[in-house]
Every structure is written in C-alpha cells, then in structure tokens.
C-alpha cells in the first residue's frame, strides 16, 4: 500500500510538470492551456476522455442528489400514471407492480451508476460504448445507442410536459367545480406554453440552475409526506389490507387476468427511468466519478421505496375504482385528492403535483440539452456545428436546448389526432431509454474491457447487469402490446410504430450518411509536455496522467 501511495505521489509530480493541454474547438482552431490551470475533473475529462472542458462545475452533493431525484418526479409521476395499474389489475397491481418492476429498474439504475462512475462524461452511456466494445464495432453500436437515448429523452420530456398540462388544467377544472373541462386542443396549447417556459428556465446559467435544483428535494419530500398523512387521516372509508394487497380487478379485456395484471409495470417504468440523466451533467460536477453514481443509485432507491409506499396509501383511500377512473378530468389521483381532502385540498395537492412535474421538465431539459451537445460534439446528429455552440454569457448550449423544446412540442402534436398516441409516447420513453442503457451493459458483460471506477458492485456486478438486461427484454414485450382489448384506433398501442420509426430513421441516416464520417466519440484535447508539436512527449504525459487517475480510483487517494 505504501509503495503504491509513493508511486501515486511520483506520478502527481510528473503530471504537474506535464506542461500544456491542446484543445481543439468545434471551429477547428486549436488553443493551448496550462494543465495546472484546470481543475482535477476538467484535467481528467481532457486527458482521460479526450474532451474539451466547457461547463462550469457548480453542482455539489445536495444539488446533484436533488437533480437525480427530480428526474423521476415520484409524486407527480404516480399521480399521472396511477390509472394504468388500476385498469390492468386493480389495487394489487398498483402495489405489487412497484415491488416487482421496481426491483428490475433498480438493477438497471445500479448498472448505469457503475458505468457512469468509470466514464463520467455528459455523453452518458453512449460514450461508454467506445470503451467497452471492440474498436471496429464502436461506430455502429454507439450510433444506435445514441439515437435510442436521444429520442427516448425527447419523448420522455414531451410526455412530462403533456402530463404537466393535464395536472394544471385538472386544478382549474376543480376550481370551477368541474364545470370547465379542457379539450385536447387546450391541453396541447397549454403544453406548448409550458414547454417554452421550460426552455426559458434552461436559458439560465448553471449557477442559477444549481440553486433552483437544491430546493426541489425538500419541497418534493414535504409534499409527499404531508399528502400521505392527510389522505390517511381525512379518509373516512378506507379499504382494508386484504383489498389493497390481494384485490385483482382487471378492466383491460386481456385474459388470463394474470397477464393483464402485468401492464401495471408501465407506471413504474415511466417513473423509474432516465437513470443516466445525472450522467449528462457530470461535466458540471466536481468529483463526478463519485457524486454522479452515488446520486443515481440513492435517488432511485428513494423513488423505489417511496413509490411503493405512496401506491399503498392511494390504494387504501381511493374509494370506488370505477368512479375515479371515470373522473371528468381523467386524472384518478387528482380525483382522489378532491374526494378525500375536499375542493381546497384537492386543488392544493394537484397544483403541488404540477409544480413537481415542472421541476422534472426543468432538470430533464437540462439533461437533454447536454445530451444533444455531447452527441453533436461527436458529430452524431445533423447540423452538429449549431447545437455544439456554447453561449458566452450563460456558458450553456442554448441552441441545443431550444431545438429540444421544439422537438418536444412537435411530438405532442400527435395528441391532436389520438390520445392513444400520447400513451404510446409514454411507453416509448421507457423502452428506448432502457435499451440505450442495456446495450452498453451487455457490451460490458460480453467483451470484458470494463475498468471500474470508485463506485462499483464488485462480485455482484455481473448478476445485477444480467438481470437488468433480462428484465428490460421482458418488460419491452409487455409495453409494445395494446393495454386494452378489443383493439381499435382509440386503444391501439403506437409504441411499436414510434420505436420502428426511430430505428428505421437511424438506419437510413447511418447507411446514407453517418457511416461515411462517424467513427465514434472524437478527441478534442491532448496533453503535451511543452509545445503543441511535441507528439512523443505529449503521448507519454497523457499516459502518465491516466496512470495517476487509475491509481487514484483504485486506492481512493485524492490528487
């Protein structure tokens, strides 16, 4: 141990003498920076991963954890998806779906956290393919992974904005004693306005985003706990435990009823997803190899336990299942709030759910904008020279943010034609994102090139990874089937159409254009000892720096 510590000290001294860092900008111009002027995280980003540092690292432990929790939006996500398990199998599906499906989601989350700890860049798991797959396979595998992740995030953001509009208008309807009932056109219009608001918030600098994100976890937990207590206290006619944990009452039309019951998994998978969102802001964290995986794993564990308990509370107090599913505002949980807590309480907690899901959209757009920036940095997407631009005042990729705002609005326009299409967007989010995680996880298992970071699962890693992949395959089969039978235009599951469109588009784009220029993640930065032209010494110093980082990770020594 002492010998290794001395070796690390020696490598630190040699790194300090390494000299300069050559940075290649998107315009092709190079500039030289003294390596000692960079923070440790920025220096590792450049030397270990070949990327130019462009973001300010202002997220700490609390704000990073709050960001990771905000992605799930537990309270509001359950509120907007509670109808799925009720249709699928009643109260028991709502409760046990969380326990069963949540376990699979936790395996995915921990597998993602392990990869993010080893390769903390804002490209997320897309970047890890370049380190996990054979060199000849990197371009094609990372291409598919990147497009699945990008479209999955855009679809997820679109569905969150749509749900936010539904919750806000449900509160307005309650205030009018349900005299006002919003049309689909009104929901779409409000969704568009809320999406623009999200873009405006994400036009702020990282400094203000970090300050805002810190407050989220406190507000969210206060709302979740107080609402649960209020519901249990004020409800006069609660169901008994036998009903909550064993009642199976499917209205989906599927037989056998046990198969119908499985459709309750959609609520869990839509809530517990986008695990790598925190990875997309790792270039805005100090010590990202520690903070990011810790935030991902702990936030998902909190969501898993909290979601299970909150669904139990809702099942005890929901009253007649048929009546809340026929709510005039088409929001069963908002109807529960109104039935149990009265008009004022119903409006208050429905508005709280709206505020929470808007936090989801704020942080989700921050992650999405950084994702598009990272993919543009590697020239994965069209017009990458536009989306990679960093605004000089905010130091954020504003062009990337606003094209994502536009994309989310366009996706939600399908709701004008069919509400079933919006449900398809929900399911597309879970499948596309989860497969964008499982492809790198499978590469880790198959090719044996993985080098763990400070957060890893040791001997349990392979088994957790394997269950994550198997679970995703199983859940994907459920999610592409229509949730209601008989199937008609209003009950069709359009998820398979959306997924097919994503894969067909990425394949056509690859064969017609992408394969001619895309080779995987690019190198923007290279360490040099004295002058930009000193290739041999630059290579040696870069290797030394990597050895320092490798030793630091394995021994837990801070340099």
GROMACS .gro file of N, CA, C and O in nm, residues 321-429:
model
  436
  321UNK      N    1  -6.311   0.217  -0.738
  321UNK     CA    2  -6.216   0.223  -0.850
  321UNK      C    3  -6.282   0.276  -0.977
  321UNK      O    4  -6.225   0.361  -1.047
  322UNK      N    5  -6.400   0.229  -1.006
  322UNK     CA    6  -6.467   0.269  -1.130
  322UNK      C    7  -6.494   0.419  -1.134
  322UNK      O    8  -6.478   0.483  -1.238
  323UNK      N    9  -6.532   0.477  -1.020
  323UNK     CA   10  -6.566   0.620  -1.019
  323UNK      C   11  -6.444   0.709  -1.040
  323UNK      O   12  -6.452   0.811  -1.109
  324UNK      N   13  -6.329   0.672  -0.984
  324UNK     CA   14  -6.212   0.758  -1.004
  324UNK      C   15  -6.154   0.740  -1.145
  324UNK      O   16  -6.097   0.834  -1.201
  325UNK      N   17  -6.172   0.620  -1.202
  325UNK     CA   18  -6.126   0.602  -1.340
  325UNK      C   19  -6.213   0.678  -1.438
  325UNK      O   20  -6.169   0.711  -1.549
  326UNK      N   21  -6.337   0.709  -1.397
  326UNK     CA   22  -6.427   0.787  -1.482
  326UNK      C   23  -6.426   0.934  -1.444
  326UNK      O   24  -6.519   1.009  -1.477
  327UNK      N   25  -6.322   0.978  -1.377
  327UNK     CA   26  -6.309   1.119  -1.335
  327UNK      C   27  -6.328   1.212  -1.455
  327UNK      O   28  -6.273   1.187  -1.563
  328UNK      N   29  -6.403   1.319  -1.441
  328UNK     CA   30  -6.425   1.411  -1.554
  328UNK      C   31  -6.295   1.477  -1.603
  328UNK      O   32  -6.288   1.518  -1.719
  329UNK      N   33  -6.192   1.485  -1.517
  329UNK     CA   34  -6.064   1.544  -1.558
  329UNK      C   35  -5.965   1.437  -1.603
  329UNK      O   36  -5.851   1.468  -1.634
  330UNK      N   37  -6.010   1.311  -1.602
  330UNK     CA   38  -5.927   1.198  -1.647
  330UNK      C   39  -5.796   1.188  -1.570
  330UNK      O   40  -5.694   1.146  -1.625
  331UNK      N   41  -5.800   1.225  -1.443
  331UNK     CA   42  -5.685   1.216  -1.355
  331UNK      C   43  -5.729   1.149  -1.224
  331UNK      O   44  -5.774   1.217  -1.131
  332UNK      N   45  -5.719   1.017  -1.214
  332UNK     CA   46  -5.770   0.946  -1.096
  332UNK      C   47  -5.712   0.995  -0.963
  332UNK      O   48  -5.786   1.005  -0.865
  333UNK      N   49  -5.583   1.025  -0.959
  333UNK     CA   50  -5.523   1.067  -0.832
  333UNK      C   51  -5.571   1.206  -0.794
  333UNK      O   52  -5.599   1.234  -0.676
  334UNK      N   53  -5.583   1.296  -0.890
  334UNK     CA   54  -5.638   1.428  -0.860
  334UNK      C   55  -5.781   1.414  -0.809
  334UNK      O   56  -5.824   1.488  -0.718
  335UNK      N   57  -5.856   1.320  -0.864
  335UNK     CA   58  -5.992   1.295  -0.817
  335UNK      C   59  -5.990   1.241  -0.674
  335UNK      O   60  -6.077   1.278  -0.593
  336UNK      N   61  -5.893   1.156  -0.641
  336UNK     CA   62  -5.879   1.107  -0.504
  336UNK      C   63  -5.853   1.224  -0.409
  336UNK      O   64  -5.912   1.232  -0.301
  337UNK      N   65  -5.763   1.314  -0.448
  337UNK     CA   66  -5.735   1.432  -0.365
  337UNK      C   67  -5.864   1.510  -0.339
  337UNK      O   68  -5.892   1.551  -0.224
  338UNK      N   69  -5.943   1.529  -0.442
  338UNK     CA   70  -6.068   1.606  -0.430
  338UNK      C   71  -6.169   1.531  -0.344
  338UNK      O   72  -6.235   1.592  -0.256
  339UNK      N   73  -6.183   1.401  -0.365
  339UNK     CA   74  -6.283   1.324  -0.290
  339UNK      C   75  -6.251   1.317  -0.142
  339UNK      O   76  -6.341   1.324  -0.057
  340UNK      N   77  -6.122   1.301  -0.109
  340UNK     CA   78  -6.083   1.281   0.032
  340UNK      C   79  -6.057   1.413   0.104
  340UNK      O   80  -6.097   1.431   0.220
  341UNK      N   81  -5.992   1.507   0.037
  341UNK     CA   82  -5.948   1.631   0.103
  341UNK      C   83  -6.036   1.750   0.073
  341UNK      O   84  -6.013   1.860   0.124
  342UNK      N   85  -6.138   1.732  -0.010
  342UNK     CA   86  -6.226   1.843  -0.044
  342UNK      C   87  -6.169   1.928  -0.157
  342UNK      O   88  -6.060   1.904  -0.209
  343UNK      N   89  -6.244   2.030  -0.192
  343UNK     CA   90  -6.207   2.114  -0.306
  343UNK      C   91  -6.073   2.184  -0.283
  343UNK      O   92  -5.984   2.180  -0.370
  344UNK      N   93  -6.056   2.246  -0.168
  344UNK     CA   94  -5.932   2.320  -0.140
  344UNK      C   95  -5.812   2.227  -0.136
  344UNK      O   96  -5.707   2.254  -0.198
  345UNK      N   97  -5.824   2.117  -0.062
  345UNK     CA   98  -5.714   2.021  -0.053
  345UNK      C   99  -5.683   1.958  -0.188
  345UNK      O  100  -5.566   1.935  -0.222
  346UNK      N  101  -5.789   1.930  -0.265
  346UNK     CA  102  -5.768   1.871  -0.397
  346UNK      C  103  -5.691   1.964  -0.489
  346UNK      O  104  -5.598   1.921  -0.559
  347UNK      N  105  -5.731   2.091  -0.489
  347UNK     CA  106  -5.661   2.188  -0.574
  347UNK      C  107  -5.516   2.204  -0.528
  347UNK      O  108  -5.424   2.206  -0.611
  348UNK      N  109  -5.496   2.212  -0.396
  348UNK     CA  110  -5.361   2.235  -0.343
  348UNK      C  111  -5.265   2.125  -0.385
  348UNK      O  112  -5.156   2.153  -0.440
  349UNK      N  113  -5.302   2.000  -0.364
  349UNK     CA  114  -5.208   1.891  -0.394
  349UNK      C  115  -5.200   1.863  -0.545
  349UNK      O  116  -5.096   1.814  -0.592
  350UNK      N  117  -5.302   1.896  -0.620
  350UNK     CA  118  -5.292   1.884  -0.765
  350UNK      C  119  -5.195   1.989  -0.819
  350UNK      O  120  -5.114   1.960  -0.908
  351UNK      N  121  -5.201   2.110  -0.763
  351UNK     CA  122  -5.106   2.214  -0.802
  351UNK      C  123  -4.964   2.175  -0.759
  351UNK      O  124  -4.867   2.199  -0.832
  352UNK      N  125  -4.952   2.115  -0.642
  352UNK     CA  126  -4.819   2.067  -0.597
  352UNK      C  127  -4.764   1.964  -0.695
  352UNK      O  128  -4.644   1.966  -0.728
  353UNK      N  129  -4.851   1.874  -0.741
  353UNK     CA  130  -4.808   1.774  -0.840
  353UNK      C  131  -4.763   1.842  -0.968
  353UNK      O  132  -4.665   1.802  -1.032
  354UNK      N  133  -4.833   1.949  -1.006
  354UNK     CA  134  -4.795   2.026  -1.124
  354UNK      C  135  -4.657   2.090  -1.106
  354UNK      O  136  -4.572   2.084  -1.196
  355UNK      N  137  -4.635   2.151  -0.991
  355UNK     CA  138  -4.506   2.216  -0.965
  355UNK      C  139  -4.393   2.114  -0.968
  355UNK      O  140  -4.285   2.138  -1.025
  356UNK      N  141  -4.417   1.997  -0.910
  356UNK     CA  142  -4.314   1.893  -0.906
  356UNK      C  143  -4.282   1.844  -1.047
  356UNK      O  144  -4.165   1.827  -1.082
  357UNK      N  145  -4.385   1.823  -1.129
  357UNK     CA  146  -4.356   1.773  -1.264
  357UNK      C  147  -4.290   1.881  -1.350
  357UNK      O  148  -4.216   1.851  -1.444
  358UNK      N  149  -4.313   2.007  -1.316
  358UNK     CA  150  -4.240   2.113  -1.387
  358UNK      C  151  -4.092   2.111  -1.348
  358UNK      O  152  -4.005   2.139  -1.431
  359UNK      N  153  -4.063   2.078  -1.224
  359UNK     CA  154  -3.923   2.058  -1.186
  359UNK      C  155  -3.862   1.945  -1.268
  359UNK      O  156  -3.746   1.950  -1.308
  360UNK      N  157  -3.942   1.839  -1.291
  360UNK     CA  158  -3.897   1.728  -1.373
  360UNK      C  159  -3.859   1.778  -1.512
  360UNK      O  160  -3.755   1.742  -1.569
  361UNK      N  161  -3.943   1.863  -1.569
  361UNK     CA  162  -3.916   1.914  -1.704
  361UNK      C  163  -3.796   2.008  -1.705
  361UNK      O  164  -3.720   2.010  -1.801
  362UNK      N  165  -3.778   2.086  -1.598
  362UNK     CA  166  -3.663   2.176  -1.593
  362UNK      C  167  -3.531   2.098  -1.593
  362UNK      O  168  -3.441   2.126  -1.671
  363UNK      N  169  -3.523   2.000  -1.503
  363UNK     CA  170  -3.399   1.923  -1.496
  363UNK      C  171  -3.386   1.828  -1.615
  363UNK      O  172  -3.276   1.802  -1.663
  364UNK      N  173  -3.501   1.775  -1.662
  364UNK     CA  174  -3.495   1.687  -1.778
  364UNK      C  175  -3.444   1.760  -1.902
  364UNK      O  176  -3.367   1.704  -1.980
  365UNK      N  177  -3.486   1.885  -1.920
  365UNK     CA  178  -3.438   1.962  -2.034
  365UNK      C  179  -3.290   1.997  -2.018
  365UNK      O  180  -3.217   2.002  -2.118
  366UNK      N  181  -3.247   2.020  -1.896
  366UNK     CA  182  -3.104   2.045  -1.874
  366UNK      C  183  -3.023   1.923  -1.918
  366UNK      O  184  -2.921   1.935  -1.988
  367UNK      N  185  -3.069   1.805  -1.879
  367UNK     CA  186  -3.002   1.682  -1.918
  367UNK      C  187  -3.010   1.660  -2.069
  367UNK      O  188  -2.911   1.624  -2.134
  368UNK      N  189  -3.127   1.687  -2.127
  368UNK     CA  190  -3.147   1.666  -2.271
  368UNK      C  191  -3.060   1.759  -2.353
  368UNK      O  192  -2.999   1.719  -2.453
  369UNK      N  193  -3.052   1.885  -2.311
  369UNK     CA  194  -2.968   1.981  -2.383
  369UNK      C  195  -2.822   1.940  -2.381
  369UNK      O  196  -2.751   1.951  -2.482
  370UNK      N  197  -2.775   1.890  -2.265
  370UNK     CA  198  -2.635   1.845  -2.254
  370UNK      C  199  -2.613   1.718  -2.337
  370UNK      O  200  -2.505   1.697  -2.390
  371UNK      N  201  -2.716   1.635  -2.347
  371UNK     CA  202  -2.704   1.514  -2.429
  371UNK      C  203  -2.686   1.550  -2.575
  371UNK      O  204  -2.597   1.497  -2.643
  372UNK      N  205  -2.770   1.640  -2.625
  372UNK     CA  206  -2.758   1.681  -2.764
  372UNK      C  207  -2.623   1.748  -2.789
  372UNK      O  208  -2.561   1.728  -2.893
  373UNK      N  209  -2.577   1.828  -2.692
  373UNK     CA  210  -2.445   1.889  -2.704
  373UNK      C  211  -2.337   1.782  -2.716
  373UNK      O  212  -2.249   1.790  -2.803
  374UNK      N  213  -2.343   1.681  -2.630
  374UNK     CA  214  -2.241   1.575  -2.631
  374UNK      C  215  -2.244   1.497  -2.762
  374UNK      O  216  -2.139   1.465  -2.818
  375UNK      N  217  -2.364   1.467  -2.812
  375UNK     CA  218  -2.375   1.393  -2.937
  375UNK      C  219  -2.328   1.479  -3.055
  375UNK      O  220  -2.269   1.427  -3.151
  376UNK      N  221  -2.353   1.608  -3.047
  376UNK     CA  222  -2.306   1.699  -3.153
  376UNK      C  223  -2.154   1.710  -3.150
  376UNK      O  224  -2.089   1.724  -3.254
  377UNK      N  225  -2.098   1.706  -3.031
  377UNK     CA  226  -1.952   1.711  -3.015
  377UNK      C  227  -1.887   1.595  -3.089
  377UNK      O  228  -1.776   1.607  -3.142
  378UNK      N  229  -1.957   1.482  -3.095
  378UNK     CA  230  -1.906   1.365  -3.166
  378UNK      C  231  -1.962   1.353  -3.308
  378UNK      O  232  -1.943   1.250  -3.373
  379UNK      N  233  -2.039   1.456  -3.350
  379UNK     CA  234  -2.096   1.460  -3.486
  379UNK      C  235  -2.194   1.345  -3.511
  379UNK      O  236  -2.199   1.290  -3.622
  380UNK      N  237  -2.271   1.310  -3.411
  380UNK     CA  238  -2.370   1.203  -3.424
  380UNK      C  239  -2.497   1.251  -3.492
  380UNK      O  240  -2.567   1.174  -3.557
  381UNK      N  241  -2.530   1.381  -3.475
  381UNK     CA  242  -2.658   1.434  -3.523
  381UNK      C  243  -2.635   1.536  -3.634
  381UNK      O  244  -2.528   1.594  -3.646
  382UNK      N  245  -2.738   1.558  -3.717
  382UNK     CA  246  -2.725   1.658  -3.823
  382UNK      C  247  -2.708   1.799  -3.766
  382UNK      O  248  -2.756   1.829  -3.657
  383UNK      N  249  -2.640   1.886  -3.841
  383UNK     CA  250  -2.617   2.025  -3.804
  383UNK      C  251  -2.549   2.038  -3.667
  383UNK      O  252  -2.579   2.128  -3.588
  384UNK      N  253  -2.458   1.946  -3.639
  384UNK     CA  254  -2.393   1.943  -3.509
  384UNK      C  255  -2.317   2.072  -3.479
  384UNK      O  256  -2.301   2.109  -3.362
  385UNK      N  257  -2.270   2.142  -3.582
  385UNK     CA  258  -2.194   2.266  -3.559
  385UNK      C  259  -2.281   2.374  -3.495
  385UNK      O  260  -2.229   2.468  -3.434
  386UNK      N  261  -2.413   2.360  -3.507
  386UNK     CA  262  -2.504   2.457  -3.444
  386UNK      C  263  -2.530   2.420  -3.299
  386UNK      O  264  -2.521   2.503  -3.209
  387UNK      N  265  -2.562   2.293  -3.274
  387UNK     CA  266  -2.603   2.251  -3.139
  387UNK      C  267  -2.485   2.247  -3.042
  387UNK      O  268  -2.506   2.247  -2.919
  388UNK      N  269  -2.362   2.247  -3.092
  388UNK     CA  270  -2.246   2.239  -3.004
  388UNK      C  271  -2.205   2.375  -2.951
  388UNK      O  272  -2.121   2.386  -2.861
  389UNK      N  273  -2.265   2.482  -3.000
  389UNK     CA  274  -2.224   2.616  -2.960
  389UNK      C  275  -2.263   2.646  -2.816
  389UNK      O  276  -2.375   2.617  -2.774
  390UNK      N  277  -2.171   2.704  -2.742
  390UNK     CA  278  -2.192   2.742  -2.602
  390UNK      C  279  -2.211   2.893  -2.595
  390UNK      O  280  -2.129   2.970  -2.646
  391UNK      N  281  -2.321   2.937  -2.531
  391UNK     CA  282  -2.348   3.081  -2.520
  391UNK      C  283  -2.243   3.145  -2.430
  391UNK      O  284  -2.217   3.095  -2.319
  392UNK      N  285  -2.182   3.255  -2.471
  392UNK     CA  286  -2.072   3.314  -2.392
  392UNK      C  287  -2.114   3.367  -2.256
  392UNK      O  288  -2.032   3.374  -2.164
  393UNK      N  289  -2.241   3.405  -2.240
  393UNK     CA  290  -2.286   3.461  -2.112
  393UNK      C  291  -2.326   3.352  -2.013
  393UNK      O  292  -2.282   3.350  -1.898
  394UNK      N  293  -2.411   3.259  -2.056
  394UNK     CA  294  -2.461   3.155  -1.966
  394UNK      C  295  -2.369   3.035  -1.959
  394UNK      O  296  -2.382   2.953  -1.867
  395UNK      N  297  -2.280   3.021  -2.056
  395UNK     CA  298  -2.193   2.904  -2.066
  395UNK      C  299  -2.273   2.774  -2.073
  395UNK      O  300  -2.236   2.672  -2.015
  396UNK      N  301  -2.382   2.780  -2.146
  396UNK     CA  302  -2.468   2.663  -2.166
  396UNK      C  303  -2.503   2.652  -2.315
  396UNK      O  304  -2.501   2.752  -2.389
  397UNK      N  305  -2.541   2.531  -2.363
  397UNK     CA  306  -2.572   2.511  -2.506
  397UNK      C  307  -2.716   2.552  -2.539
  397UNK      O  308  -2.805   2.468  -2.553
  398UNK      N  309  -2.740   2.682  -2.555
  398UNK     CA  310  -2.876   2.731  -2.575
  398UNK      C  311  -2.939   2.681  -2.704
  398UNK      O  312  -3.060   2.653  -2.708
  399UNK      N  313  -2.862   2.672  -2.811
  399UNK     CA  314  -2.918   2.623  -2.936
  399UNK      C  315  -2.970   2.479  -2.920
  399UNK      O  316  -3.076   2.443  -2.972
  400UNK      N  317  -2.893   2.398  -2.848
  400UNK     CA  318  -2.935   2.260  -2.823
  400UNK      C  319  -3.062   2.255  -2.741
  400UNK      O  320  -3.152   2.173  -2.765
  401UNK      N  321  -3.072   2.343  -2.641
  401UNK     CA  322  -3.191   2.347  -2.556
  401UNK      C  323  -3.315   2.381  -2.638
  401UNK      O  324  -3.418   2.312  -2.628
  402UNK      N  325  -3.306   2.480  -2.722
  402UNK     CA  326  -3.426   2.528  -2.791
  402UNK      C  327  -3.471   2.437  -2.905
  402UNK      O  328  -3.590   2.429  -2.935
  403UNK      N  329  -3.378   2.365  -2.968
  403UNK     CA  330  -3.424   2.269  -3.068
  403UNK      C  331  -3.493   2.151  -2.999
  403UNK      O  332  -3.587   2.092  -3.054
  404UNK      N  333  -3.452   2.120  -2.875
  404UNK     CA  334  -3.519   2.014  -2.799
  404UNK      C  335  -3.659   2.059  -2.754
  404UNK      O  336  -3.753   1.979  -2.750
  405UNK      N  337  -3.672   2.187  -2.720
  405UNK     CA  338  -3.804   2.244  -2.689
  405UNK      C  339  -3.897   2.227  -2.808
  405UNK      O  340  -4.012   2.181  -2.795
  406UNK      N  341  -3.848   2.262  -2.925
  406UNK     CA  342  -3.927   2.249  -3.048
  406UNK      C  343  -3.965   2.103  -3.073
  406UNK      O  344  -4.080   2.072  -3.106
  407UNK      N  345  -3.869   2.011  -3.056
  407UNK     CA  346  -3.895   1.870  -3.078
  407UNK      C  347  -4.000   1.813  -2.986
  407UNK      O  348  -4.086   1.734  -3.029
  408UNK      N  349  -3.998   1.854  -2.859
  408UNK     CA  350  -4.097   1.805  -2.763
  408UNK      C  351  -4.237   1.852  -2.800
  408UNK      O  352  -4.335   1.777  -2.788
  409UNK      N  353  -4.248   1.976  -2.844
  409UNK     CA  354  -4.379   2.029  -2.884
  409UNK      C  355  -4.432   1.953  -3.006
  409UNK      O  356  -4.550   1.914  -3.011
  410UNK      N  357  -4.347   1.929  -3.103
  410UNK     CA  358  -4.388   1.860  -3.224
  410UNK      C  359  -4.437   1.718  -3.193
  410UNK      O  360  -4.540   1.674  -3.246
  411UNK      N  361  -4.364   1.647  -3.107
  411UNK     CA  362  -4.405   1.512  -3.071
  411UNK      C  363  -4.545   1.510  -3.009
  411UNK      O  364  -4.629   1.426  -3.040
  412UNK      N  365  -4.573   1.608  -2.923
  412UNK     CA  366  -4.702   1.610  -2.856
  412UNK      C  367  -4.817   1.650  -2.947
  412UNK      O  368  -4.934   1.632  -2.911
  413UNK      N  369  -4.787   1.702  -3.064
  413UNK     CA  370  -4.895   1.736  -3.157
  413UNK      C  371  -4.972   1.613  -3.203
  413UNK      O  372  -5.085   1.625  -3.253
  414UNK      N  373  -4.911   1.494  -3.187
  414UNK     CA  374  -4.983   1.372  -3.225
  414UNK      C  375  -5.107   1.354  -3.139
  414UNK      O  376  -5.201   1.283  -3.178
  415UNK      N  377  -5.109   1.419  -3.021
  415UNK     CA  378  -5.225   1.410  -2.934
  415UNK      C  379  -5.349   1.471  -2.995
  415UNK      O  380  -5.461   1.438  -2.954
  416UNK      N  381  -5.333   1.560  -3.094
  416UNK     CA  382  -5.449   1.617  -3.161
  416UNK      C  383  -5.524   1.511  -3.240
  416UNK      O  384  -5.645   1.523  -3.264
  417UNK      N  385  -5.452   1.409  -3.283
  417UNK     CA  386  -5.515   1.303  -3.360
  417UNK      C  387  -5.567   1.190  -3.274
  417UNK      O  388  -5.675   1.135  -3.300
  418UNK      N  389  -5.492   1.154  -3.168
  418UNK     CA  390  -5.534   1.040  -3.086
  418UNK      C  391  -5.465   1.045  -2.949
  418UNK      O  392  -5.343   1.064  -2.941
  419UNK      N  393  -5.544   1.028  -2.843
  419UNK     CA  394  -5.485   1.021  -2.709
  419UNK      C  395  -5.403   0.894  -2.695
  419UNK      O  396  -5.303   0.890  -2.622
  420UNK      N  397  -5.442   0.789  -2.766
  420UNK     CA  398  -5.366   0.663  -2.761
  420UNK      C  399  -5.223   0.684  -2.808
  420UNK      O  400  -5.131   0.616  -2.761
  421UNK      N  401  -5.203   0.779  -2.899
  421UNK     CA  402  -5.069   0.806  -2.947
  421UNK      C  403  -4.982   0.865  -2.836
  421UNK      O  404  -4.863   0.837  -2.827
  422UNK      N  405  -5.042   0.947  -2.748
  422UNK     CA  406  -4.968   1.004  -2.635
  422UNK      C  407  -4.927   0.893  -2.539
  422UNK      O  408  -4.816   0.894  -2.485
  423UNK      N  409  -5.017   0.798  -2.516
  423UNK     CA  410  -4.982   0.684  -2.431
  423UNK      C  411  -4.865   0.608  -2.493
  423UNK      O  412  -4.776   0.559  -2.422
  424UNK      N  413  -4.863   0.598  -2.625
  424UNK     CA  414  -4.751   0.535  -2.694
  424UNK      C  415  -4.621   0.608  -2.670
  424UNK      O  416  -4.514   0.547  -2.659
  425UNK      N  417  -4.626   0.740  -2.661
  425UNK     CA  418  -4.507   0.820  -2.630
  425UNK      C  419  -4.454   0.784  -2.492
  425UNK      O  420  -4.334   0.771  -2.471
  426UNK      N  421  -4.545   0.768  -2.394
  426UNK     CA  422  -4.506   0.728  -2.258
  426UNK      C  423  -4.425   0.599  -2.262
  426UNK      O  424  -4.318   0.588  -2.203
  427UNK      N  425  -4.482   0.498  -2.331
  427UNK     CA  426  -4.418   0.367  -2.334
  427UNK      C  427  -4.288   0.371  -2.414
  427UNK      O  428  -4.190   0.302  -2.378
  428UNK      N  429  -4.283   0.451  -2.520
  428UNK     CA  430  -4.160   0.464  -2.599
  428UNK      C  431  -4.046   0.515  -2.513
  428UNK      O  432  -3.930   0.471  -2.527
  429UNK      N  433  -4.077   0.607  -2.424
  429UNK     CA  434  -3.975   0.662  -2.334
  429UNK      C  435  -3.906   0.551  -2.257
  429UNK      O  436  -3.782   0.543  -2.255
   0.00000   0.00000   0.00000
